[in-house]
Coordinates of C-alpha atoms and ligand atoms in Angstrom, one line a residue:
M1 CA -17.3 203.7 110.5
A2 CA -17.4 203.6 114.1
F3 CA -14.1 202.9 116.0
D4 CA -13.9 199.7 117.5
Y5 CA -10.9 199.5 120.3
G6 CA -11.3 195.7 120.6
K7 CA -10.8 195.1 117.0
F8 CA -8.1 197.7 116.7
V9 CA -5.5 196.6 119.5
N10 CA -6.0 193.1 118.1
S11 CA -4.8 193.6 114.8
G12 CA -1.3 194.6 113.4
V13 CA -0.4 197.7 114.2
G14 CA -2.7 198.4 117.3
K15 CA -1.6 195.2 118.8
Q16 CA 2.0 196.5 119.1
L17 CA 1.1 199.9 120.2
A18 CA -1.4 198.3 122.7
N19 CA 1.7 196.1 124.1
A20 CA 4.1 199.1 124.0
L21 CA 1.8 201.2 126.3
G22 CA 0.4 198.6 128.4
L23 CA -3.3 199.0 126.9
P24 CA -5.6 196.2 127.7
R25 CA -6.3 193.8 124.6
P26 CA -9.8 192.3 125.2
T27 CA -9.8 188.3 124.5
K28 CA -12.7 186.7 122.5
L29 CA -14.4 185.4 124.8
R30 CA -15.6 181.5 124.9
R31 CA -19.4 181.4 124.4
Y32 CA -21.8 178.7 124.3
K33 CA -22.0 176.4 121.3
A34 CA -24.5 173.6 121.1
G35 CA -22.9 170.0 121.4
A36 CA -19.5 171.4 122.1
P37 CA -18.0 170.1 125.7
L38 CA -18.7 172.1 129.0
L39 CA -14.9 172.8 129.0
N40 CA -12.1 172.7 126.8
G41 CA -9.5 171.0 129.2
A42 CA -9.6 169.4 132.4
V43 CA -10.9 171.0 135.6
L44 CA -8.9 170.8 138.8
I45 CA -11.2 170.1 141.8
D46 CA -9.8 170.3 145.7
G47 CA -10.9 172.0 148.6
H48 CA -10.3 172.6 152.5
G49 CA -10.8 169.2 154.8
E50 CA -13.2 166.6 154.1
A51 CA -14.7 169.1 151.2
P52 CA -18.2 167.2 150.5
V53 CA -19.0 169.3 147.6
A54 CA -15.8 168.7 145.8
A55 CA -16.7 165.2 146.3
L56 CA -19.7 165.5 144.6
L57 CA -18.5 167.5 141.7
K58 CA -15.7 165.2 140.8
E59 CA -18.5 162.4 140.5
S60 CA -20.9 164.5 138.5
L61 CA -18.2 166.1 136.4
A62 CA -16.3 162.7 135.5
A63 CA -19.7 161.4 134.6
E64 CA -19.9 164.1 131.9
G65 CA -16.9 163.2 130.4
L66 CA -14.6 165.8 131.9
Q67 CA -11.2 164.8 132.8
V68 CA -10.8 165.9 136.5
A69 CA -7.4 166.9 137.8
T70 CA -6.4 166.7 141.4
S71 CA -3.1 168.8 141.2
P72 CA -2.3 171.9 138.9
S73 CA 0.9 170.3 137.6
T74 CA -0.7 170.3 134.2
S75 CA -2.7 173.1 132.2
V76 CA -6.3 173.1 133.9
A77 CA -9.5 174.8 131.9
A78 CA -10.9 175.4 135.4
V79 CA -10.3 175.3 138.9
I80 CA -13.3 174.6 141.6
V81 CA -12.3 175.1 145.3
D82 CA -14.4 174.1 148.0
M83 CA -14.2 175.8 151.2
T84 CA -17.4 174.8 152.7
R85 CA -15.3 173.0 155.7
A86 CA -13.4 176.2 156.4
Q87 CA -13.9 177.5 159.6
T88 CA -10.9 180.2 160.9
P89 CA -9.2 182.9 158.9
A90 CA -6.0 180.3 158.8
D91 CA -8.0 177.7 156.8
L92 CA -7.7 180.5 153.9
E93 CA -4.0 179.4 153.3
T94 CA -5.6 176.2 151.7
L95 CA -7.0 178.4 149.1
R96 CA -4.3 180.3 148.3
G97 CA -2.0 177.1 148.3
I98 CA -4.7 175.7 145.7
L99 CA -5.3 178.8 143.5
S100 CA -1.7 180.7 143.4
P101 CA 0.0 177.4 141.4
A102 CA -3.5 177.0 139.5
L103 CA -3.6 180.4 138.3
K104 CA 0.0 180.1 136.6
T105 CA -1.5 177.1 134.6
L106 CA -4.9 178.2 133.8
A107 CA -5.7 178.0 129.8
P108 CA -7.2 181.2 128.4
T109 CA -11.1 181.9 129.1
G110 CA -10.7 179.8 132.1
R111 CA -12.8 179.7 135.1
V112 CA -12.4 180.0 138.8
I113 CA -15.3 178.7 141.3
V114 CA -15.1 179.0 145.1
V115 CA -17.9 177.3 147.0
G116 CA -18.5 178.2 150.5
R117 CA -21.1 178.3 153.2
P118 CA -23.5 181.4 153.4
V119 CA -22.2 184.0 155.8
E120 CA -25.7 184.5 157.4
D121 CA -26.2 180.8 158.2
T122 CA -23.5 180.7 161.1
D123 CA -23.6 182.3 164.6
D124 CA -19.6 181.8 164.9
V125 CA -18.2 185.1 164.5
A126 CA -14.6 183.5 163.0
E127 CA -16.5 181.3 160.7
A128 CA -18.6 184.2 159.4
A129 CA -15.5 186.2 158.9
V130 CA -13.9 183.7 156.8
R131 CA -16.9 182.7 154.7
R132 CA -17.0 186.5 153.7
S133 CA -13.3 186.4 153.1
L134 CA -13.9 184.1 150.5
E135 CA -16.2 186.7 148.5
G136 CA -13.3 189.3 148.9
I137 CA -10.7 186.4 147.4
V138 CA -13.0 185.8 144.6
R139 CA -13.8 189.4 143.9
S140 CA -9.9 190.2 143.7
V141 CA -8.9 187.2 141.8
G142 CA -11.6 188.4 139.2
K143 CA -9.5 191.5 138.5
E144 CA -6.4 189.2 138.2
M145 CA -7.7 186.7 135.8
R146 CA -6.1 187.4 132.1
H147 CA -7.1 186.1 128.9
G148 CA -11.0 186.3 129.2
G149 CA -11.1 184.3 132.6
T150 CA -14.0 184.7 135.1
A151 CA -14.0 183.9 138.7
N152 CA -17.3 183.5 140.7
M153 CA -18.5 182.3 144.3
V154 CA -21.0 179.9 144.9
Y155 CA -22.5 179.9 148.6
V156 CA -24.3 176.3 149.3
A157 CA -26.3 176.0 152.2
E158 CA -26.0 173.1 154.4
G159 CA -28.2 170.2 153.0
A160 CA -28.3 171.6 149.6
D161 CA -25.0 170.3 148.2
E162 CA -26.7 167.9 145.6
S163 CA -28.2 171.1 144.2
V164 CA -25.1 172.8 143.2
E165 CA -24.3 171.2 139.9
A166 CA -26.6 173.6 137.9
S167 CA -25.0 176.6 138.9
V168 CA -21.5 174.9 138.7
R169 CA -22.3 173.8 134.8
F170 CA -23.6 177.2 134.3
L171 CA -20.0 179.1 135.4
L172 CA -18.1 176.5 133.8
S173 CA -19.8 176.7 130.5
G174 CA -19.6 179.5 127.8
R175 CA -22.9 180.8 128.9
S176 CA -21.4 182.8 131.6
A177 CA -18.7 183.9 129.5
Y178 CA -19.3 187.5 130.7
V179 CA -20.4 186.8 134.3
S180 CA -17.5 187.7 136.6
A181 CA -17.0 188.2 140.4
Q182 CA -20.8 187.1 140.8
V183 CA -21.9 185.5 144.2
I184 CA -24.4 182.9 143.6
T185 CA -26.3 181.5 146.9
V186 CA -28.0 177.8 146.3
R187 CA -30.5 176.7 149.0
E188 CA -33.1 174.2 149.3
P189 CA -34.8 173.7 145.9
V190 CA -38.4 175.4 145.3
G191 CA -40.6 172.8 143.8
T192 CA -38.9 169.8 142.1
V193 CA -35.4 169.4 140.4
V194 CA -35.6 167.9 137.1
E195 CA -32.7 167.5 135.0
P196 CA -33.2 167.7 131.3
Q197 CA -32.8 164.8 129.1
D198 CA -30.5 166.8 127.0
W199 CA -28.4 169.8 128.7
D200 CA -28.3 171.2 125.0
A201 CA -32.3 171.7 125.4
P202 CA -32.7 172.4 129.0
L203 CA -36.2 174.0 128.3
E204 CA -37.8 171.6 126.1
G205 CA -41.7 171.7 126.3
K206 CA -41.7 174.9 128.2
V207 CA -43.7 178.1 127.4
A208 CA -42.0 181.6 127.9
V209 CA -43.4 185.2 128.1
V210 CA -40.5 187.6 127.0
T211 CA -41.6 191.5 127.3
G212 CA -39.6 193.9 125.3
A213 CA -38.8 191.2 122.9
A214 CA -38.7 193.0 119.3
R215 CA -35.2 194.3 119.6
G216 CA -32.0 194.4 121.7
I217 CA -31.6 192.1 124.7
G218 CA -35.3 191.0 124.8
A219 CA -34.9 189.5 121.2
A220 CA -31.9 187.7 122.5
I221 CA -33.4 186.4 125.3
A222 CA -36.3 185.2 122.9
E223 CA -33.8 183.7 120.7
V224 CA -31.6 181.9 123.3
L225 CA -34.7 180.6 125.1
A226 CA -36.2 179.2 121.8
R227 CA -32.8 178.0 121.1
D228 CA -32.8 176.1 124.5
G229 CA -36.2 174.3 123.6
A230 CA -38.9 177.0 124.5
V231 CA -42.1 178.3 122.7
V232 CA -41.7 182.0 123.4
V233 CA -44.7 184.7 123.4
C234 CA -42.9 187.9 122.2
V235 CA -44.3 190.9 123.7
D236 CA -43.9 194.6 122.5
I237 CA -45.7 197.6 122.2
P238 CA -48.1 198.0 119.0
A239 CA -45.6 200.5 117.3
A240 CA -42.8 197.8 117.4
G241 CA -45.1 195.2 115.7
G242 CA -43.0 194.7 112.6
P243 CA -39.7 193.8 114.3
L244 CA -41.8 192.1 116.9
A245 CA -43.3 189.5 114.4
E246 CA -40.0 189.1 112.7
V247 CA -38.2 188.0 115.9
A248 CA -41.4 185.7 116.7
N249 CA -41.3 184.1 113.3
R250 CA -37.6 183.7 113.1
I251 CA -38.0 181.7 116.5
G252 CA -41.1 179.7 115.5
G253 CA -43.0 181.6 118.8
S254 CA -45.8 183.8 118.6
A255 CA -46.0 187.9 118.9
L256 CA -48.4 189.9 121.3
Q257 CA -48.6 193.5 120.8
V258 CA -49.4 194.9 124.5
D259 CA -48.2 198.0 126.1
V260 CA -47.0 196.3 129.6
T261 CA -48.1 199.5 131.5
A262 CA -51.6 199.1 130.4
D263 CA -53.8 197.8 133.4
D264 CA -55.0 194.7 131.5
A265 CA -51.3 193.8 130.0
G266 CA -51.2 190.8 132.5
E267 CA -54.8 189.5 131.7
K268 CA -54.1 189.6 128.1
I269 CA -50.8 188.0 128.1
A270 CA -52.0 184.9 130.3
E271 CA -54.9 184.8 128.1
H272 CA -52.8 184.8 124.8
A273 CA -50.5 182.0 126.1
K274 CA -53.2 179.8 127.5
S275 CA -55.4 179.9 124.6
L276 CA -52.4 179.6 121.9
H277 CA -49.8 177.5 123.7
G278 CA -52.2 175.8 126.5
G279 CA -50.1 178.0 129.4
F280 CA -46.9 179.2 130.4
D281 CA -43.9 178.5 132.7
I282 CA -41.5 181.2 132.6
V283 CA -41.8 185.0 132.7
V284 CA -39.4 187.4 131.5
H285 CA -39.5 191.0 132.6
N286 CA -37.4 192.5 130.0
A287 CA -39.2 195.8 128.8
G288 CA -37.7 198.7 130.3
I289 CA -37.0 202.3 129.0
T290 CA -34.6 205.5 130.1
R291 CA -35.4 209.2 130.2
D292 CA -32.0 210.6 131.4
K293 CA -31.6 214.0 133.3
L294 CA -30.0 215.4 136.0
L295 CA -32.3 215.0 139.0
V296 CA -32.6 219.1 139.1
N297 CA -34.1 218.5 135.8
T298 CA -36.3 215.7 135.9
D299 CA -39.9 216.5 135.6
A300 CA -42.9 214.2 136.8
D301 CA -43.2 212.9 133.5
R302 CA -39.9 211.5 133.2
W303 CA -39.8 210.4 136.6
G304 CA -43.1 208.5 136.3
S305 CA -42.7 207.0 132.5
V306 CA -39.6 205.3 133.8
L307 CA -41.0 204.0 137.3
N308 CA -44.4 203.0 135.6
V309 CA -42.6 201.2 132.6
N310 CA -39.8 199.7 134.7
L311 CA -41.1 198.7 137.8
L312 CA -45.1 199.4 138.5
S313 CA -46.0 197.6 135.7
I314 CA -44.1 194.6 136.7
L315 CA -45.7 194.6 139.9
R316 CA -49.2 194.7 138.5
M317 CA -48.7 192.1 135.6
N318 CA -47.4 189.8 138.4
E319 CA -50.9 189.8 140.1
T320 CA -52.3 188.2 137.4
L321 CA -49.4 186.6 135.9
V322 CA -48.4 184.4 139.2
P323 CA -51.6 182.9 139.9
A324 CA -52.2 182.0 136.0
M325 CA -48.6 180.4 135.5
N326 CA -47.7 176.7 135.7
D327 CA -46.6 175.3 139.0
G328 CA -42.8 174.9 139.0
G329 CA -42.2 178.3 136.6
H330 CA -39.6 180.7 136.9
I331 CA -39.7 184.5 136.9
V332 CA -36.5 186.6 135.6
C333 CA -36.6 190.5 135.8
V334 CA -34.1 192.5 134.2
S335 CA -32.4 195.2 136.7
S336 CA -29.3 197.2 136.2
I337 CA -25.8 198.2 137.1
A338 CA -27.6 201.5 137.7
G339 CA -30.0 200.0 140.1
I340 CA -26.7 198.7 142.3
A341 CA -24.2 201.6 141.7
G342 CA -26.5 204.6 141.1
N343 CA -25.5 206.6 137.7
R344 CA -25.5 210.2 137.2
G345 CA -28.6 211.3 135.3
Q346 CA -30.0 208.4 135.9
V347 CA -32.0 208.8 139.2
N348 CA -35.7 207.8 138.1
Y349 CA -34.0 204.7 136.2
G350 CA -31.7 203.9 139.2
A351 CA -34.9 204.2 141.3
S352 CA -37.0 201.8 138.9
K353 CA -34.0 199.3 138.7
A354 CA -33.2 199.0 142.5
G355 CA -36.7 198.7 143.0
V356 CA -36.8 195.7 140.8
I357 CA -34.1 194.3 142.9
G358 CA -36.3 194.7 146.3
M359 CA -39.3 193.3 144.4
T360 CA -37.2 189.9 143.0
K361 CA -36.0 189.3 146.7
S362 CA -39.2 189.6 148.3
L363 CA -41.2 187.8 145.7
A364 CA -39.1 184.9 145.9
R365 CA -40.1 184.6 149.7
D366 CA -43.7 185.1 148.8
P367 CA -45.7 181.9 150.3
E368 CA -48.0 182.0 147.1
I369 CA -45.1 181.8 144.9
L370 CA -43.3 179.3 147.2
A371 CA -46.6 177.0 147.5
K372 CA -46.6 177.1 143.6
G373 CA -42.6 176.2 143.5
I374 CA -41.8 179.3 141.4
T375 CA -38.1 180.6 141.3
V376 CA -37.8 184.7 141.1
N377 CA -34.3 186.3 140.1
A378 CA -32.7 189.0 138.3
V379 CA -30.1 190.1 136.3
A380 CA -28.4 193.2 136.2
P381 CA -26.6 193.9 132.8
G382 CA -23.6 196.2 132.7
F383 CA -22.4 197.7 129.5
I384 CA -24.3 195.6 126.6
E385 CA -23.2 196.4 123.0
T386 CA -26.9 197.6 121.8
E387 CA -28.2 200.0 119.6
M388 CA -28.5 202.2 122.9
T389 CA -24.9 201.6 123.7
S390 CA -23.9 202.5 120.0
K391 CA -25.3 205.8 120.2
I392 CA -23.6 206.8 123.5
P393 CA -20.7 209.5 122.4
L394 CA -17.0 207.6 121.4
A395 CA -15.0 208.6 124.7
T396 CA -17.8 207.7 126.9
R397 CA -18.5 204.4 125.3
E398 CA -15.1 203.3 125.1
V399 CA -14.9 204.1 129.1
G400 CA -17.9 202.0 129.5
R401 CA -16.4 199.3 127.4
L402 CA -13.4 199.1 129.0
T403 CA -13.8 199.8 132.7
N404 CA -14.7 195.6 133.6
S405 CA -12.2 192.9 134.0
L406 CA -12.9 191.7 130.5
S407 CA -12.1 194.9 129.0
Q408 CA -14.7 194.7 126.5
G409 CA -18.7 195.1 126.2
G410 CA -20.9 192.3 126.9
L411 CA -23.2 191.2 124.1
P412 CA -27.1 190.7 124.5
L413 CA -26.6 186.8 124.1
D414 CA -24.7 187.0 127.3
V415 CA -27.7 188.5 129.5
A416 CA -29.7 186.3 127.6
E417 CA -27.7 183.1 128.9
T418 CA -28.1 183.8 132.3
I419 CA -31.7 184.4 132.2
G420 CA -31.8 181.0 130.3
W421 CA -29.9 179.3 133.0
F422 CA -32.1 181.0 135.7
S423 CA -35.1 179.2 134.0
W424 CA -33.8 175.6 133.9
D425 CA -36.0 173.3 136.0
A426 CA -32.3 172.0 137.2
N427 CA -32.1 175.3 138.7
R428 CA -34.5 175.1 141.2
A429 CA -32.2 176.1 144.2
V430 CA -31.4 179.2 143.1
T431 CA -34.2 181.8 143.7
G432 CA -33.9 185.7 144.9
N433 CA -30.6 185.8 143.4
V434 CA -29.2 188.9 141.4
V435 CA -26.5 188.3 139.1
R436 CA -24.7 191.2 137.3
V437 CA -23.7 190.5 133.7
C438 CA -21.2 193.0 133.4
G439 CA -17.6 191.2 133.1
Q440 CA -17.0 192.7 136.6
M441 CA -18.1 196.4 135.9
M442 CA -15.6 198.6 138.2
L443 CA -18.9 200.4 139.1
G444 CA -20.5 199.8 142.3
A445 CA -20.4 196.8 144.7
Ligands
NAD501 N1 -28.5 197.9 127.0 C1 -27.7 197.8 128.0 O1 -26.8 198.0 128.3 C2 -28.7 197.7 129.4 C3 -27.9 197.5 130.6 C4 -28.6 197.4 131.7 C5 -29.7 197.3 131.8 N2 -30.5 197.2 130.4 C6 -32.2 196.8 130.5 O2 -32.4 196.0 129.6 C7 -33.3 195.6 129.2 C8 -33.5 195.5 127.7 O3 -32.7 196.9 127.2 P1 -32.4 197.2 125.5 O4 -30.9 197.8 125.4 O5 -32.4 195.9 124.8 O6 -33.3 198.2 125.4 P2 -33.9 198.6 124.0 O7 -34.7 200.1 123.7 O8 -33.1 198.2 122.9 O9 -35.3 197.4 124.0 C9 -36.3 197.8 124.8 C10 -37.7 197.1 124.2 O10 -38.8 197.2 125.4 C11 -40.0 197.8 124.5 N3 -40.6 198.5 125.4 C12 -40.5 199.8 126.1 N4 -41.5 200.2 126.7 C13 -42.6 199.2 126.5 C14 -43.8 198.9 127.1 N5 -44.9 199.9 128.0 N6 -44.7 198.0 126.7 C15 -43.9 196.8 126.1 N7 -42.6 196.9 125.5 C16 -42.2 198.1 125.6 C17 -39.0 198.7 123.7 O11 -40.1 198.6 122.4 C18 -38.2 197.8 123.0 O12 -38.5 196.9 122.2 C19 -34.0 197.1 129.8 O13 -34.9 196.7 131.0 C20 -32.9 197.9 130.2 O14 -33.1 198.7 131.2 C21 -29.9 197.3 129.3

């Protein structure tokens, strides 16, 4: 039987041993449940000066039925601090003054969200400094959070305050259980923001395409998108036809056997989605492979196959998928922490996944994409519990699992939840973003 560190240190003798040795004990994370409240407790909302975003959030979250606290005297489940009016480093004292006592009373699996204005949107040097300081504070607080808590930063551009709610909802909820120390930028929405009738079915009426859907993270993405209301076209290679059909049948979607590297993959996907489902709104480029070797031992075949599946196929398919997809859609790409931090033995993979980030940022600004009102974002998973990671040798696997602020691996579900949020029509103000789903892995930026 495989050794499970998390289970061991949370049971009987393991717990005593962990306490005696000061070993990390992972907390069971709070994950999304349909019908459950956004938070199990009150949210403290405060800010610096006039704090316009705090004012908006107090109103919208109270309307949601959340108890809004204005002082940290009682235990709270989340703290939101609006620092959009911060102008000089001295103003950071407001944030310390709010967070320091609040963190003492924050409930397990609590949330810290700091809101500021984007660094690049000011020409004032001191203001730029303080804006970036907020990020430093959030990343450090993330490392000080206990009991499964997370800390994240939202930069909201001037004029986009009304659009911040979708991101705050995501960060407060169990959907973001494994997202910590991330920076989300909210700007003018691309296309029309549509709030769902039911926040438990934010993708109702949508058609989504998910590549690599036969297993692992792709299967979880297909399941979450279907759970949230979408009809899902599940795409994978013919060799994975059996499990692919099982996933599609389980979620009431359709299966399409296509190798994403085929020249006509985009056409086949678009044709299938149009003829069976009348079109498509969401594309998730998840299919990916690894062919790990040190660069000195990487031949042209290992190099080319990884770049072809993980990057070139996406560029090629988008040429057909973008014009064919419905206006107001969403494209989400799956990158990796290896594309941000780099990884020994994964130069080819790191090249492909960093390329995915470059492509995402560029495509989000593309005139055709903007004219069609499509958002383009990427997730970068860290250590995720899949068949692939279960085969990593014990010591390396436990290091991968534990070297993050939540002291545990993430689940395919966690990656899927972030992709689901990127696909909401209520979330049109987030585009060109890369969000790591890594529990604040100690690897890379
Ligand atoms: N598991 C992790 O910890 C992790 C971490 C970071 C990033 N990722 C990324 O997440 C994505 C999914 O990873 P996973 O762990 O679920 O991998 P996996 O190997 O379990 O699943 C990948 C799926 O993609 C399919 N696929 C591969 N080549 C294809 C092709 N040419 N055409 C169509 N389908 C193809 C496979 O058949 C498989 O079903 C990948 O892009 C991977 O790089 C995973």
